[in-house]
Amino acid sequence: MLEFAILGLLHQSPMHGYELRKQLAQVLGGLRSISFGSLYPALKRMHAAGLIGTDEPDPHALLPADAPPLTGRRGKVVYAITAEGKERFHELVCQTGPEAYDDGGSFGVRLAFFGHTAADVRLRILEGRRRTVESQREGLRSSLARTRERVDRYTLELQRHGLESVDREVRWLSELIDHERREAQNGRPAQLGAPPE
Amino acid sequence: MLEFAILGLLHQSPMHGYELRKQLAQVLGGLRSISFGSLYPALKRMHAAGLIGTDEPDPHALLPADAPPLTGRRGKVVYAITAEGKERFHELVCQTGPEAYDDGGSFGVRLAFFGHTAADVRLRILEGRRRTVESQREGLRSSLARTRERVDRYTLELQRHGLESVDREVRWLSELIDHERREAQNGRPAQLGAPPE
DNA sequence: CCCCGATGTATCGAGACGATACATCGGGGT
DNA sequence: ACCCCGATGTATCGTCTCGATACATCGGGG
């Protein structure tokens, strides 16, 4: 999850941890971000696994006067994706199982990197997500029908708002799916199957 | 958080862990629940802290024939709130700081137990939550305005959907706040300050 | 009679989080 | 000239949560 997002961002350009976090917040839709307490251990793990490399400059290198345009980033650690990292990213990008659209933020990250994702994979993920949210909606509907009159006004209100939210998400996903389908018909003829690396 | 929810549920009646989890899911609005891997350690912590007690019956007690209405729950562990637990719950219920309405599910749990919450505390929590979500909305708005044309169609779509979601939440909160205000004017005259236990 | 699904309790490792501690830079105020 | 402050930047700690997994028992249907 975090791994996916880090690989995706470093796939575009090398970055500091700090910058990574900011980009992550943007890409995640502005709401949820990630804490440094998660980010740095993840970077350490991924570095140990060979997925990313560090451009660690000599911390004692004296900058000569010919480098004023540097915006303040001195001897800090720059991370870059490795060949193994790109390979891993492509593996992850091609996954279409429940881990790609279940709850817990994975869907948001997957969507954020749809630019790197094949059209048929995009469609499968969107449809899987829609199935997930639809089943949540049905559960919520029946729960609301059962508990109506039996619970707190506030609990009821919470459930009502939740139901409307998942309802909106289903409609949103349906729009995205329709758009994908239309695009698939217009331009490219079929484009089935992910390119075999 | 989990502690709050458990205390709130056990405040109503003693329960098994399993039942606790089901009730929790209902009270949380049907979507998010809690895993046993969180629940049982939490119960253990709270038991150690003296907030809850276990009604642990003798597992070798032979049930005589005069107890057929039992629905299958034999020698399992029933948890009940203690006096300290009730005290702690009332402390938590009276909190109106950011921990009561910041992200991370605490607001949902607080709302679920508004029945136990004084009217002025309810209002402060709803307003705090609205402020939080409003600032998220502003951040998202400016982010959208800045990054429009510079990012992926999918990222844009994600941000747009997120913005509409927080927008809807603000409107929902405003309705709840209006309702609280109207109710405060109609019935009770002031009702400031929590009833001192 | 046996198996299966619901009920029920419990633990493990992986990982995320908030708090916290550093250190450096640029700039604004006095 | 000085100093403080906020942004940038890296890192760790303890605590909590999660998903997976392993049990065991009950009632009911084949």
PDB file of N, CA and C in Angstrom, chain B residues 6-7 9-11 13-16 20 43 46-47 50-56 77-83 85-86:
ATOM      1  N   ILE B   6     -16.337   0.613  23.938  1.00  0.00           N
ATOM      2  CA  ILE B   6     -16.589  -0.548  24.790  1.00  0.00           C
ATOM      3  C   ILE B   6     -17.282  -0.128  26.071  1.00  0.00           C
ATOM      4  N   LEU B   7     -16.784   0.936  26.683  1.00  0.00           N
ATOM      5  CA  LEU B   7     -17.418   1.417  27.903  1.00  0.00           C
ATOM      6  C   LEU B   7     -18.869   1.807  27.636  1.00  0.00           C
ATOM      7  N   LEU B   9     -20.932   0.704  25.362  1.00  0.00           N
ATOM      8  CA  LEU B   9     -21.795  -0.456  25.141  1.00  0.00           C
ATOM      9  C   LEU B   9     -22.033  -1.220  26.440  1.00  0.00           C
ATOM     10  N   LEU B  10     -20.974  -1.410  27.212  1.00  0.00           N
ATOM     11  CA  LEU B  10     -21.131  -2.152  28.470  1.00  0.00           C
ATOM     12  C   LEU B  10     -21.922  -1.329  29.494  1.00  0.00           C
ATOM     13  N   HIS B  11     -21.971  -0.021  29.267  1.00  0.00           N
ATOM     14  CA  HIS B  11     -22.775   0.835  30.136  1.00  0.00           C
ATOM     15  C   HIS B  11     -24.256   0.468  30.022  1.00  0.00           C
ATOM     16  N   SER B  13     -25.441  -2.743  28.921  1.00  0.00           N
ATOM     17  CA  SER B  13     -25.638  -4.081  29.484  1.00  0.00           C
ATOM     18  C   SER B  13     -24.362  -4.898  29.325  1.00  0.00           C
ATOM     19  N   PRO B  14     -24.140  -5.871  30.229  1.00  0.00           N
ATOM     20  CA  PRO B  14     -22.981  -6.753  30.100  1.00  0.00           C
ATOM     21  C   PRO B  14     -23.065  -7.559  28.815  1.00  0.00           C
ATOM     22  N   MET B  15     -21.915  -7.968  28.335  1.00  0.00           N
ATOM     23  CA  MET B  15     -21.866  -8.606  27.018  1.00  0.00           C
ATOM     24  C   MET B  15     -20.625  -9.474  26.849  1.00  0.00           C
ATOM     25  N   HIS B  16     -20.701 -10.404  25.904  1.00  0.00           N
ATOM     26  CA  HIS B  16     -19.533 -11.146  25.442  1.00  0.00           C
ATOM     27  C   HIS B  16     -18.738 -10.304  24.467  1.00  0.00           C
ATOM     28  N   LEU B  20     -20.192  -7.866  21.593  1.00  0.00           N
ATOM     29  CA  LEU B  20     -19.653  -6.507  21.614  1.00  0.00           C
ATOM     30  C   LEU B  20     -19.257  -6.064  20.206  1.00  0.00           C
ATOM     31  N   LEU B  43      -9.907  -5.385  25.684  1.00  0.00           N
ATOM     32  CA  LEU B  43     -10.635  -5.875  26.855  1.00  0.00           C
ATOM     33  C   LEU B  43      -9.660  -6.273  27.963  1.00  0.00           C
ATOM     34  N   MET B  46      -8.307  -3.121  29.559  1.00  0.00           N
ATOM     35  CA  MET B  46      -9.305  -2.443  30.392  1.00  0.00           C
ATOM     36  C   MET B  46      -9.607  -3.245  31.646  1.00  0.00           C
ATOM     37  N   HIS B  47      -9.533  -4.550  31.530  1.00  0.00           N
ATOM     38  CA  HIS B  47      -9.737  -5.376  32.713  1.00  0.00           C
ATOM     39  C   HIS B  47      -8.603  -5.164  33.702  1.00  0.00           C
ATOM     40  N   GLY B  50      -8.984  -2.106  35.595  1.00  0.00           N
ATOM     41  CA  GLY B  50     -10.109  -2.065  36.523  1.00  0.00           C
ATOM     42  C   GLY B  50     -11.351  -1.385  35.983  1.00  0.00           C
ATOM     43  N   LEU B  51     -11.372  -1.112  34.660  1.00  0.00           N
ATOM     44  CA  LEU B  51     -12.527  -0.434  34.084  1.00  0.00           C
ATOM     45  C   LEU B  51     -13.690  -1.395  33.830  1.00  0.00           C
ATOM     46  N   ILE B  52     -13.360  -2.639  33.609  1.00  0.00           N
ATOM     47  CA  ILE B  52     -14.402  -3.639  33.386  1.00  0.00           C
ATOM     48  C   ILE B  52     -14.090  -4.880  34.216  1.00  0.00           C
ATOM     49  N   GLY B  53     -15.106  -5.637  34.516  1.00  0.00           N
ATOM     50  CA  GLY B  53     -14.939  -6.875  35.266  1.00  0.00           C
ATOM     51  C   GLY B  53     -15.464  -8.037  34.465  1.00  0.00           C
ATOM     52  N   THR B  54     -14.953  -9.213  34.749  1.00  0.00           N
ATOM     53  CA  THR B  54     -15.421 -10.393  34.029  1.00  0.00           C
ATOM     54  C   THR B  54     -16.302 -11.223  34.942  1.00  0.00           C
ATOM     55  N   ASP B  55     -17.393 -11.626  34.363  1.00  0.00           N
ATOM     56  CA  ASP B  55     -18.370 -12.458  35.046  1.00  0.00           C
ATOM     57  C   ASP B  55     -18.027 -13.915  34.808  1.00  0.00           C
ATOM     58  N   GLU B  56     -16.794 -14.245  34.941  1.00  0.00           N
ATOM     59  CA  GLU B  56     -16.356 -15.564  34.494  1.00  0.00           C
ATOM     60  C   GLU B  56     -16.996 -16.664  35.327  1.00  0.00           C
ATOM     61  N   VAL B  77     -16.966 -15.783  28.558  1.00  0.00           N
ATOM     62  CA  VAL B  77     -16.654 -14.652  29.428  1.00  0.00           C
ATOM     63  C   VAL B  77     -17.608 -13.497  29.155  1.00  0.00           C
ATOM     64  N   VAL B  78     -18.301 -13.068  30.195  1.00  0.00           N
ATOM     65  CA  VAL B  78     -19.169 -11.914  30.081  1.00  0.00           C
ATOM     66  C   VAL B  78     -18.480 -10.722  30.751  1.00  0.00           C
ATOM     67  N   TYR B  79     -18.406  -9.619  30.009  1.00  0.00           N
ATOM     68  CA  TYR B  79     -17.776  -8.422  30.554  1.00  0.00           C
ATOM     69  C   TYR B  79     -18.839  -7.455  31.043  1.00  0.00           C
ATOM     70  N   ALA B  80     -18.532  -6.774  32.140  1.00  0.00           N
ATOM     71  CA  ALA B  80     -19.442  -5.766  32.671  1.00  0.00           C
ATOM     72  C   ALA B  80     -18.640  -4.557  33.106  1.00  0.00           C
ATOM     73  N   ILE B  81     -19.257  -3.396  33.015  1.00  0.00           N
ATOM     74  CA  ILE B  81     -18.561  -2.172  33.394  1.00  0.00           C
ATOM     75  C   ILE B  81     -18.503  -2.067  34.917  1.00  0.00           C
ATOM     76  N   THR B  82     -17.421  -1.520  35.439  1.00  0.00           N
ATOM     77  CA  THR B  82     -17.278  -1.313  36.890  1.00  0.00           C
ATOM     78  C   THR B  82     -17.573   0.142  37.224  1.00  0.00           C
ATOM     79  N   ALA B  83     -17.525   0.457  38.517  1.00  0.00           N
ATOM     80  CA  ALA B  83     -17.738   1.848  38.935  1.00  0.00           C
ATOM     81  C   ALA B  83     -16.662   2.756  38.339  1.00  0.00           C
ATOM     82  N   GLY B  85     -15.087   2.222  35.662  1.00  0.00           N
ATOM     83  CA  GLY B  85     -15.378   2.296  34.240  1.00  0.00           C
ATOM     84  C   GLY B  85     -16.421   3.358  33.939  1.00  0.00           C
ATOM     85  N   LYS B  86     -17.469   3.406  34.766  1.00  0.00           N
ATOM     86  CA  LYS B  86     -18.500   4.418  34.552  1.00  0.00           C
ATOM     87  C   LYS B  86     -17.933   5.823  34.742  1.00  0.00           C
TER      88      LYS B  86
END
